[in-house]
Amino acid sequence: MWTPRTHFLKLVCVPAVALICLLGVSSVSAQCSLQGLTKTGSAEALTAPEGKSYHAQCGLTVRLGQAPGFVTSAAPNNEKVLFARFYMNPKGVNLSSGDAAIFRARSGGATQARLALRQVNGKLHFVTTYRTNGSTRTHGTLVPVREGWQAVTVAWAAGAVGGSLAILIDGQQELFISGLINENERINQVDLGVINDANGTGRLAFD
């Protein structure tokens, strides 16, 4: 069950609503843990990350020099619709090359939606990758990353010709992709953190 103060990532799966906790604690003063999650690499659970903005007492931090580092939840169960929201703080992050994938919704080896960071002219941007008609594509629109804590929302839906993917930052829609051909695609796992071996320095915080 979902208790707002103990979660840094909220996932809503439709039609069967499933709210899952990625960092669960028994009380506000309890220590953070990764119970119920699969941890890969250097992901660290923190109690009350500095300047946090979400309901949770717990947060997650990953140092880019030690990436990959992320957690995985297998709570989604063949979902056709997924809503995910988390907070992220990129303060001090510098990517020397390539993308740093921070969010991935997938079914086995097939990634349905992925959000990554890319640095262009010294500024960080979100890069969106999605699956349609059996192939993976990267959208050409780069969404600027804001300074400090920001709420990131990923909304995905399957459909014969009406599948869609939306990215919202602080409640404002920045990207909407419609007409996806993904009727038979489902989501069973969600990853959050720094998923690939990103080249860079600094520390990404999630809440």
XYZ file of N, CA and C in Angstrom:
621
model
N 0.844 -1.198 0.000
C 0.000 0.000 0.000
C 0.875 1.243 0.000
N 0.310 2.340 -0.460
C 1.078 3.571 -0.607
C 0.774 4.540 0.501
N 1.823 4.992 1.180
C 1.706 6.043 2.182
C 2.563 7.194 1.706
N 1.975 8.369 1.427
C 2.731 9.445 0.777
C 4.057 9.769 1.429
N 4.130 9.780 2.758
C 5.366 10.236 3.391
C 6.495 9.216 3.273
N 6.206 8.012 2.784
C 7.255 6.998 2.711
C 7.619 6.629 1.286
N 7.297 7.478 0.329
C 7.573 7.155 -1.059
C 8.269 8.294 -1.774
N 9.243 7.970 -2.619
C 9.813 9.008 -3.455
C 9.434 8.799 -4.914
N 8.857 7.664 -5.244
C 8.323 7.472 -6.586
C 6.914 6.939 -6.452
N 5.965 7.583 -7.130
C 4.590 7.118 -7.113
C 4.239 6.591 -8.490
N 3.761 5.347 -8.535
C 3.330 4.752 -9.786
C 1.856 4.411 -9.672
N 1.078 4.814 -10.657
C -0.326 4.460 -10.704
C -0.548 3.632 -11.954
N -1.050 2.413 -11.783
C -1.285 1.512 -12.896
C -2.784 1.363 -13.101
N -3.239 1.545 -14.321
C -4.660 1.517 -14.625
C -4.903 0.369 -15.604
N -6.041 -0.371 -15.500
C -7.186 -0.097 -14.658
C -7.041 -0.545 -13.215
N -6.189 -1.514 -12.951
C -5.988 -1.928 -11.562
C -4.996 -0.968 -10.926
N -5.466 -0.114 -10.041
C -4.606 0.909 -9.450
C -3.614 0.254 -8.499
N -2.325 0.467 -8.755
C -1.277 -0.095 -7.902
C -0.289 1.003 -7.583
N -0.214 1.381 -6.324
C 0.729 2.406 -5.897
C 1.868 1.704 -5.173
N 3.072 1.894 -5.648
C 4.162 1.126 -5.075
C 5.202 2.022 -4.438
N 5.790 1.515 -3.377
C 6.825 2.233 -2.635
C 8.194 1.755 -3.088
N 9.072 2.691 -3.381
C 10.432 2.316 -3.727
C 11.371 2.388 -2.544
N 11.139 3.308 -1.641
C 11.928 3.340 -0.418
C 10.945 3.368 0.739
N 10.786 2.244 1.420
C 9.783 2.172 2.471
C 10.383 2.316 3.850
N 9.706 3.077 4.707
C 10.101 3.198 6.104
C 8.855 3.044 6.945
N 9.036 2.592 8.188
C 7.879 2.354 9.052
C 7.402 3.610 9.736
N 8.250 4.616 9.824
C 7.846 5.873 10.438
C 8.730 6.981 9.896
N 8.365 8.221 10.189
C 9.121 9.356 9.681
C 10.553 9.339 10.181
N 10.769 8.851 11.394
C 12.103 8.885 11.980
C 12.920 7.631 11.676
N 12.325 6.671 10.980
C 13.027 5.419 10.722
C 14.130 5.617 9.686
N 15.069 4.683 9.665
C 16.127 4.711 8.664
C 15.584 4.197 7.338
N 16.121 4.704 6.258
C 15.677 4.272 4.934
C 16.210 2.880 4.623
N 15.472 2.179 3.782
C 15.911 0.864 3.342
C 15.481 0.662 1.894
N 16.011 -0.374 1.285
C 15.642 -0.723 -0.077
C 14.815 -2.003 -0.083
N 14.096 -2.251 1.007
C 13.298 -3.456 1.123
C 12.240 -3.507 0.016
N 12.106 -4.664 -0.619
C 11.111 -4.830 -1.662
C 11.588 -4.425 -3.039
N 12.860 -4.024 -3.140
C 13.410 -3.580 -4.413
C 14.621 -4.406 -4.786
N 14.929 -4.418 -6.061
C 16.182 -4.987 -6.534
C 17.143 -3.841 -6.784
N 18.288 -3.891 -6.153
C 19.284 -2.827 -6.275
C 20.380 -3.254 -7.245
N 20.772 -2.339 -8.123
C 21.877 -2.575 -9.053
C 22.910 -1.480 -8.880
N 24.159 -1.856 -8.655
C 25.234 -0.873 -8.584
C 25.230 -0.045 -7.321
N 25.483 1.273 -7.472
C 25.832 2.133 -6.341
C 24.684 2.974 -5.792
N 23.450 2.593 -6.053
C 22.323 3.359 -5.521
C 22.345 3.335 -3.996
N 22.151 4.509 -3.381
C 22.187 4.630 -1.929
C 20.866 5.204 -1.428
N 20.340 4.614 -0.355
C 19.146 5.154 0.276
C 19.555 6.159 1.336
N 18.937 7.324 1.318
C 19.253 8.391 2.257
C 18.024 8.775 3.067
N 18.235 9.150 4.314
C 17.161 9.694 5.129
C 17.110 11.194 4.946
N 15.937 11.697 4.553
C 15.686 13.136 4.410
C 16.782 13.825 3.604
N 16.857 13.578 2.297
C 17.858 14.266 1.473
C 17.695 15.776 1.562
N 18.801 16.470 1.568
C 18.789 17.920 1.758
C 17.922 18.613 0.714
N 17.023 19.463 1.188
C 16.187 20.240 0.290
C 15.112 19.444 -0.403
N 14.777 18.268 0.112
C 13.797 17.420 -0.562
C 12.451 18.125 -0.672
N 11.684 17.744 -1.692
C 10.427 18.422 -1.969
C 9.217 17.497 -1.991
N 9.434 16.199 -1.881
C 8.326 15.259 -1.996
C 7.853 14.834 -0.616
N 6.868 13.917 -0.591
C 6.296 13.471 0.674
C 7.263 12.607 1.477
N 8.188 11.962 0.794
C 8.954 10.905 1.426
C 9.957 11.394 2.458
N 10.198 10.544 3.451
C 11.283 10.758 4.388
C 12.582 10.249 3.774
N 12.455 9.358 2.808
C 13.629 8.742 2.197
C 13.879 9.272 0.798
N 15.111 9.140 0.367
C 15.479 9.516 -0.991
C 16.557 8.593 -1.499
N 16.958 8.815 -2.740
C 17.970 7.984 -3.384
C 19.026 8.896 -3.978
N 20.288 8.492 -3.887
C 21.358 9.279 -4.496
C 22.290 8.353 -5.274
N 22.787 8.876 -6.400
C 23.727 8.113 -7.231
C 24.841 9.039 -7.675
N 26.082 8.634 -7.446
C 27.240 9.397 -7.912
C 27.578 8.945 -9.334
N 27.658 9.904 -10.250
C 27.861 9.548 -11.649
C 29.161 8.787 -11.874
N 30.190 9.103 -11.123
C 31.448 8.398 -11.266
C 31.379 6.950 -10.839
N 30.291 6.573 -10.153
C 30.115 5.203 -9.690
C 28.928 4.522 -10.365
N 28.340 5.177 -11.363
C 27.186 4.619 -12.066
C 27.612 3.374 -12.872
N 26.672 2.442 -13.131
C 25.252 2.565 -12.854
C 24.902 2.349 -11.394
N 23.775 2.895 -11.004
C 23.240 2.726 -9.668
C 21.745 3.033 -9.696
N 20.921 2.011 -9.542
C 19.479 2.230 -9.610
C 18.734 1.138 -8.856
N 17.442 1.369 -8.662
C 16.584 0.382 -8.031
C 15.483 -0.003 -9.007
N 14.984 -1.227 -8.865
C 13.958 -1.760 -9.747
C 12.786 -2.269 -8.939
N 11.589 -1.909 -9.366
C 10.376 -2.453 -8.780
C 9.664 -3.310 -9.817
N 9.258 -4.497 -9.401
C 8.511 -5.394 -10.278
C 7.035 -5.418 -9.892
N 6.573 -4.383 -9.183
C 5.175 -4.330 -8.754
C 4.187 -4.180 -9.907
N 4.485 -3.392 -10.961
C 3.533 -3.321 -12.081
C 3.271 -4.711 -12.650
N 2.018 -4.960 -13.039
C 1.614 -6.294 -13.480
C 0.911 -6.210 -14.831
N 1.692 -6.317 -15.900
C 1.146 -6.259 -17.264
C 0.262 -5.036 -17.470
N 0.787 -3.873 -17.089
C -0.005 -2.647 -17.149
C -0.100 -2.086 -18.562
N -1.306 -1.630 -18.916
C -1.542 -0.981 -20.210
C -1.463 0.538 -20.092
N -1.581 1.035 -18.862
C -1.495 2.473 -18.593
C -0.644 2.666 -17.354
N 0.294 3.596 -17.398
C 1.177 3.840 -16.261
C 1.383 5.332 -16.060
N 1.294 5.762 -14.811
C 1.596 7.144 -14.424
C 2.686 7.078 -13.363
N 3.798 7.743 -13.597
C 4.907 7.725 -12.643
C 5.355 9.148 -12.361
N 5.573 9.464 -11.070
C 6.074 10.788 -10.712
C 7.164 10.650 -9.659
N 8.254 11.408 -9.839
C 9.322 11.441 -8.861
C 9.939 12.833 -8.874
N 10.704 13.146 -7.836
C 11.437 14.412 -7.781
C 12.913 14.135 -8.020
N 13.583 15.071 -8.676
C 14.997 14.916 -8.988
C 15.713 16.243 -8.794
N 16.945 16.156 -8.288
C 17.778 17.341 -8.125
C 19.122 17.075 -8.813
N 19.422 17.800 -9.923
C 20.656 17.561 -10.670
C 21.799 18.495 -10.279
N 21.702 19.134 -9.127
C 22.689 20.136 -8.740
C 24.112 19.569 -8.783
N 24.996 20.252 -9.511
C 26.394 19.851 -9.570
C 26.697 18.749 -10.571
N 25.691 18.288 -11.328
C 25.914 17.205 -12.285
C 26.527 17.750 -13.570
N 27.552 17.071 -14.067
C 28.200 17.438 -15.321
C 28.431 16.170 -16.131
N 27.812 16.094 -17.317
C 27.976 14.937 -18.195
C 29.036 15.244 -19.238
N 30.052 14.413 -19.304
C 31.135 14.658 -20.251
C 30.800 14.158 -21.646
N 29.992 13.094 -21.742
C 29.591 12.570 -23.044
C 28.440 11.595 -22.863
N 27.648 11.431 -23.925
C 26.568 10.456 -23.893
C 25.412 10.869 -23.009
N 24.463 9.949 -22.853
C 23.268 10.179 -22.047
C 23.340 9.396 -20.747
N 22.678 9.929 -19.724
C 22.523 9.223 -18.453
C 21.054 8.880 -18.290
N 20.702 7.621 -18.496
C 19.314 7.187 -18.354
C 18.926 7.175 -16.880
N 17.802 7.813 -16.547
C 17.397 7.912 -15.139
C 16.086 7.204 -14.838
N 15.271 6.956 -15.875
C 13.974 6.299 -15.665
C 13.723 5.358 -16.829
N 13.224 4.152 -16.487
C 12.926 3.179 -17.538
C 11.731 2.329 -17.119
N 10.719 2.292 -17.988
C 9.561 1.427 -17.791
C 9.631 0.348 -18.860
N 9.537 -0.931 -18.448
C 9.815 -1.996 -19.406
C 9.030 -3.265 -19.099
N 9.070 -4.152 -20.064
C 8.544 -5.502 -19.908
C 9.627 -6.446 -20.369
N 10.335 -7.037 -19.407
C 11.472 -7.864 -19.759
C 12.546 -7.026 -20.419
N 12.966 -7.435 -21.618
C 14.014 -6.703 -22.308
C 13.514 -5.572 -23.180
N 12.201 -5.399 -23.281
C 11.635 -4.363 -24.143
C 11.321 -3.106 -23.334
N 12.026 -2.016 -23.630
C 11.788 -0.749 -22.942
C 10.653 -0.009 -23.639
N 9.606 0.324 -22.875
C 8.464 1.046 -23.429
C 8.657 2.557 -23.339
N 9.309 3.012 -22.294
C 9.555 4.448 -22.115
C 10.835 4.621 -21.320
N 11.665 5.562 -21.766
C 12.913 5.838 -21.056
C 13.161 7.335 -21.069
N 13.628 7.828 -19.923
C 13.981 9.237 -19.801
C 15.451 9.309 -19.420
N 16.209 10.128 -20.163
C 17.643 10.249 -19.921
C 18.036 11.714 -19.853
N 19.225 11.962 -19.309
C 19.798 13.304 -19.277
C 20.874 13.428 -20.341
N 20.899 14.568 -21.013
C 21.925 14.854 -22.007
C 22.387 16.301 -21.828
N 23.683 16.527 -21.876
C 24.211 17.875 -21.718
C 24.526 18.475 -23.085
N 23.919 19.629 -23.373
C 24.117 20.331 -24.640
C 24.493 21.771 -24.339
N 25.660 22.183 -24.818
C 26.153 23.543 -24.576
C 26.146 23.906 -23.086
N 26.548 22.943 -22.282
C 26.661 23.178 -20.846
C 25.366 23.073 -20.075
N 24.245 22.776 -20.741
C 22.943 22.702 -20.090
C 22.390 21.284 -20.177
N 21.752 20.832 -19.092
C 21.153 19.505 -19.070
C 19.761 19.529 -19.699
N 19.450 18.456 -20.418
C 18.135 18.293 -21.028
C 17.649 16.859 -20.825
N 16.327 16.697 -20.846
C 15.730 15.366 -20.840
C 15.602 14.876 -22.280
N 15.944 13.606 -22.489
C 15.805 12.952 -23.786
C 14.822 11.792 -23.605
N 13.822 11.708 -24.487
C 12.761 10.715 -24.349
C 12.872 9.642 -25.421
N 12.892 8.385 -24.975
C 12.919 7.237 -25.878
C 11.662 6.405 -25.638
N 11.088 5.862 -26.709
C 9.838 5.106 -26.574
C 9.796 3.997 -27.617
N 8.858 3.075 -27.435
C 8.707 1.942 -28.341
C 7.380 2.075 -29.093
N 7.416 1.893 -30.411
C 6.208 1.927 -31.230
C 6.391 1.014 -32.432
N 5.332 0.288 -32.755
C 5.344 -0.595 -33.930
C 6.548 -1.538 -33.934
N 6.919 -1.999 -32.740
C 7.991 -2.983 -32.603
C 9.399 -2.445 -32.643
N 9.567 -1.112 -32.719
C 10.914 -0.543 -32.759
C 11.060 0.573 -31.728
N 12.294 0.873 -31.391
C 12.592 1.898 -30.391
C 13.023 3.187 -31.082
N 12.449 4.294 -30.648
C 12.756 5.586 -31.248
C 13.090 6.604 -30.159
N 13.891 7.581 -30.526
C 14.230 8.680 -29.638
C 13.625 9.959 -30.202
N 12.859 10.659 -29.392
C 12.195 11.876 -29.862
C 13.210 13.003 -30.010
N 13.019 13.830 -31.033
C 13.980 14.886 -31.313
C 13.901 16.090 -30.396
N 12.806 16.206 -29.627
C 12.660 17.358 -28.739
C 13.441 17.151 -27.446
N 14.321 18.082 -27.122
C 15.045 18.056 -25.854
C 14.333 18.981 -24.876
N 13.978 18.434 -23.724
C 13.273 19.211 -22.702
C 14.285 19.731 -21.686
N 14.395 21.045 -21.508
C 15.374 21.593 -20.557
C 15.136 21.107 -19.127
N 16.219 20.765 -18.456
C 16.169 20.396 -17.041
C 16.234 21.673 -16.209
N 15.375 21.781 -15.231
C 15.354 22.972 -14.388
C 16.373 22.834 -13.265
N 16.683 23.936 -12.625
C 17.624 23.913 -11.512
C 16.923 23.449 -10.239
N 17.673 22.768 -9.391
C 17.122 22.341 -8.105
C 16.093 21.229 -8.252
N 15.295 21.041 -7.185
C 14.286 19.992 -7.182
C 13.201 20.274 -8.203
N 12.809 19.241 -8.925
C 11.734 19.359 -9.897
C 10.953 18.055 -9.949
N 9.632 18.184 -10.117
C 8.763 17.014 -10.224
C 8.738 16.545 -11.667
N 9.061 15.277 -11.880
C 9.080 14.694 -13.214
C 7.970 13.658 -13.302
N 7.097 13.804 -14.289
C 5.982 12.885 -14.474
C 6.084 12.227 -15.841
N 5.947 10.906 -15.846
C 5.925 10.129 -17.085
C 4.577 9.425 -17.156
N 3.809 9.698 -18.216
C 2.493 9.082 -18.388
C 2.493 8.303 -19.699
N 2.284 6.999 -19.614
C 2.367 6.106 -20.781
C 1.076 5.323 -20.923
N 0.646 5.100 -22.167
C -0.554 4.306 -22.420
C -0.373 3.501 -23.689
N -0.899 2.265 -23.692
C -0.848 1.404 -24.866
C -2.115 1.577 -25.691
N -1.993 1.379 -27.021
C -3.147 1.474 -27.898
C -2.807 1.013 -29.298
N -3.836 0.600 -30.062
C -3.617 0.101 -31.416
C -2.980 1.165 -32.301
N -3.580 2.351 -32.315
C -2.976 3.502 -32.982
C -3.097 4.727 -32.089
N -3.497 4.496 -30.858
C -3.739 5.595 -29.939
C -2.877 5.550 -28.696
N -1.754 4.818 -28.751
C -0.837 4.826 -27.624
C -0.212 6.201 -27.469
N 0.223 6.519 -26.258
C 0.763 7.862 -26.029
C 1.803 7.860 -24.923
N 2.579 8.925 -24.914
C 3.595 9.141 -23.880
C 3.702 10.639 -23.635
N 3.599 11.035 -22.381
C 3.686 12.451 -22.019
C 4.747 12.635 -20.948
N 5.471 13.755 -21.026
C 6.453 14.138 -20.026
C 6.041 15.489 -19.464
N 5.930 15.566 -18.140
C 5.582 16.807 -17.470
C 6.667 17.158 -16.463
N 7.003 18.437 -16.367
C 7.962 18.920 -15.392
C 7.241 19.951 -14.521
N 7.236 19.700 -13.227
C 6.525 20.572 -12.277
C 5.088 20.808 -12.713
N 4.445 19.751 -13.208
C 3.048 19.815 -13.582
C 2.771 20.411 -14.951
N 3.795 20.877 -15.642
C 3.619 21.483 -16.955
C 4.022 20.494 -18.042
N 3.105 20.238 -18.972
C 3.397 19.292 -20.039
C 4.452 19.863 -20.980
N 5.563 19.137 -21.123
C 6.666 19.577 -21.969
C 6.754 18.787 -23.271
N 6.188 17.580 -23.257
C 6.257 16.739 -24.446
C 5.072 15.786 -24.446
N 4.401 15.656 -25.599
C 3.312 14.694 -25.743
C 3.476 13.994 -27.083
N 3.582 12.676 -27.026
C 3.742 11.860 -28.222
C 2.493 11.002 -28.364
N 1.791 11.140 -29.474
C 0.557 10.388 -29.702
C 0.719 9.466 -30.900
N -0.297 8.636 -31.126
C -0.296 7.748 -32.278
C 0.656 6.577 -32.184
N 1.076 6.213 -30.979
C 1.978 5.070 -30.829
C 1.235 3.779 -31.167
N 1.909 2.894 -31.873
C 1.350 1.576 -32.181
C 1.955 0.585 -31.194
N 1.294 0.421 -30.072
C 1.837 -0.413 -28.987
C 0.738 -1.166 -28.249
N -0.296 -1.586 -28.991
C -1.471 -2.205 -28.382
C -1.129 -3.407 -27.519
N -0.155 -4.199 -27.931
C 0.169 -5.434 -27.215
C 1.305 -5.278 -26.215
N 1.814 -4.065 -26.059
C 2.916 -3.833 -25.122
C 2.381 -3.674 -23.699
N 3.192 -4.082 -22.736
C 2.809 -3.971 -21.330
C 4.026 -3.522 -20.523
N 3.785 -3.086 -19.290
C 4.876 -2.705 -18.387
C 4.826 -3.579 -17.145
N 5.974 -4.201 -16.823
C 6.095 -5.075 -15.657
C 7.175 -4.634 -14.677
N 8.068 -3.747 -15.115
C 9.170 -3.318 -14.255
C 9.466 -1.843 -14.478
N 9.893 -1.185 -13.407
C 10.280 0.223 -13.487
C 11.617 0.401 -12.783
N 12.557 1.088 -13.451
C 13.873 1.381 -12.884
C 14.002 2.880 -12.640
N 14.672 3.249 -11.545
C 14.924 4.654 -11.238
C 16.322 4.804 -10.662
N 17.056 5.785 -11.150
C 18.423 6.041 -10.689
C 19.268 6.454 -11.883
N 20.496 5.983 -11.947
C 21.325 6.144 -13.153
C 21.534 4.737 -13.691
N 20.863 4.446 -14.802
C 20.708 3.074 -15.258
C 21.893 2.592 -16.087
N 22.568 3.496 -16.762
C 23.698 3.096 -17.605
C 25.018 3.593 -17.019
N 26.105 3.213 -17.654
C 27.446 3.610 -17.217
C 27.737 5.016 -17.751
N 27.123 6.022 -17.118
C 27.206 7.399 -17.610
C 28.585 8.003 -17.337
N 29.052 8.809 -18.295
C 30.327 9.497 -18.147
C 30.087 10.906 -17.614
N 30.489 11.141 -16.382
C 30.269 12.456 -15.811
C 30.666 12.506 -14.356
N 30.398 13.658 -13.752
C 30.699 13.867 -12.347
C 29.478 14.472 -11.648
N 29.535 14.444 -10.337
C 28.430 14.998 -9.564
C 27.526 13.888 -9.033
N 26.450 14.315 -8.380
C 25.553 13.368 -7.735
C 24.112 13.732 -8.036
N 23.346 12.759 -8.493
C 21.926 12.943 -8.742
C 21.147 12.487 -7.525
N 20.229 13.324 -7.077
C 19.385 12.972 -5.929
C 17.951 12.817 -6.397
N 17.281 11.795 -5.853
C 15.882 11.538 -6.162
C 15.086 11.515 -4.866
N 13.859 12.007 -4.924
C 13.020 12.032 -3.730
C 11.587 11.718 -4.118
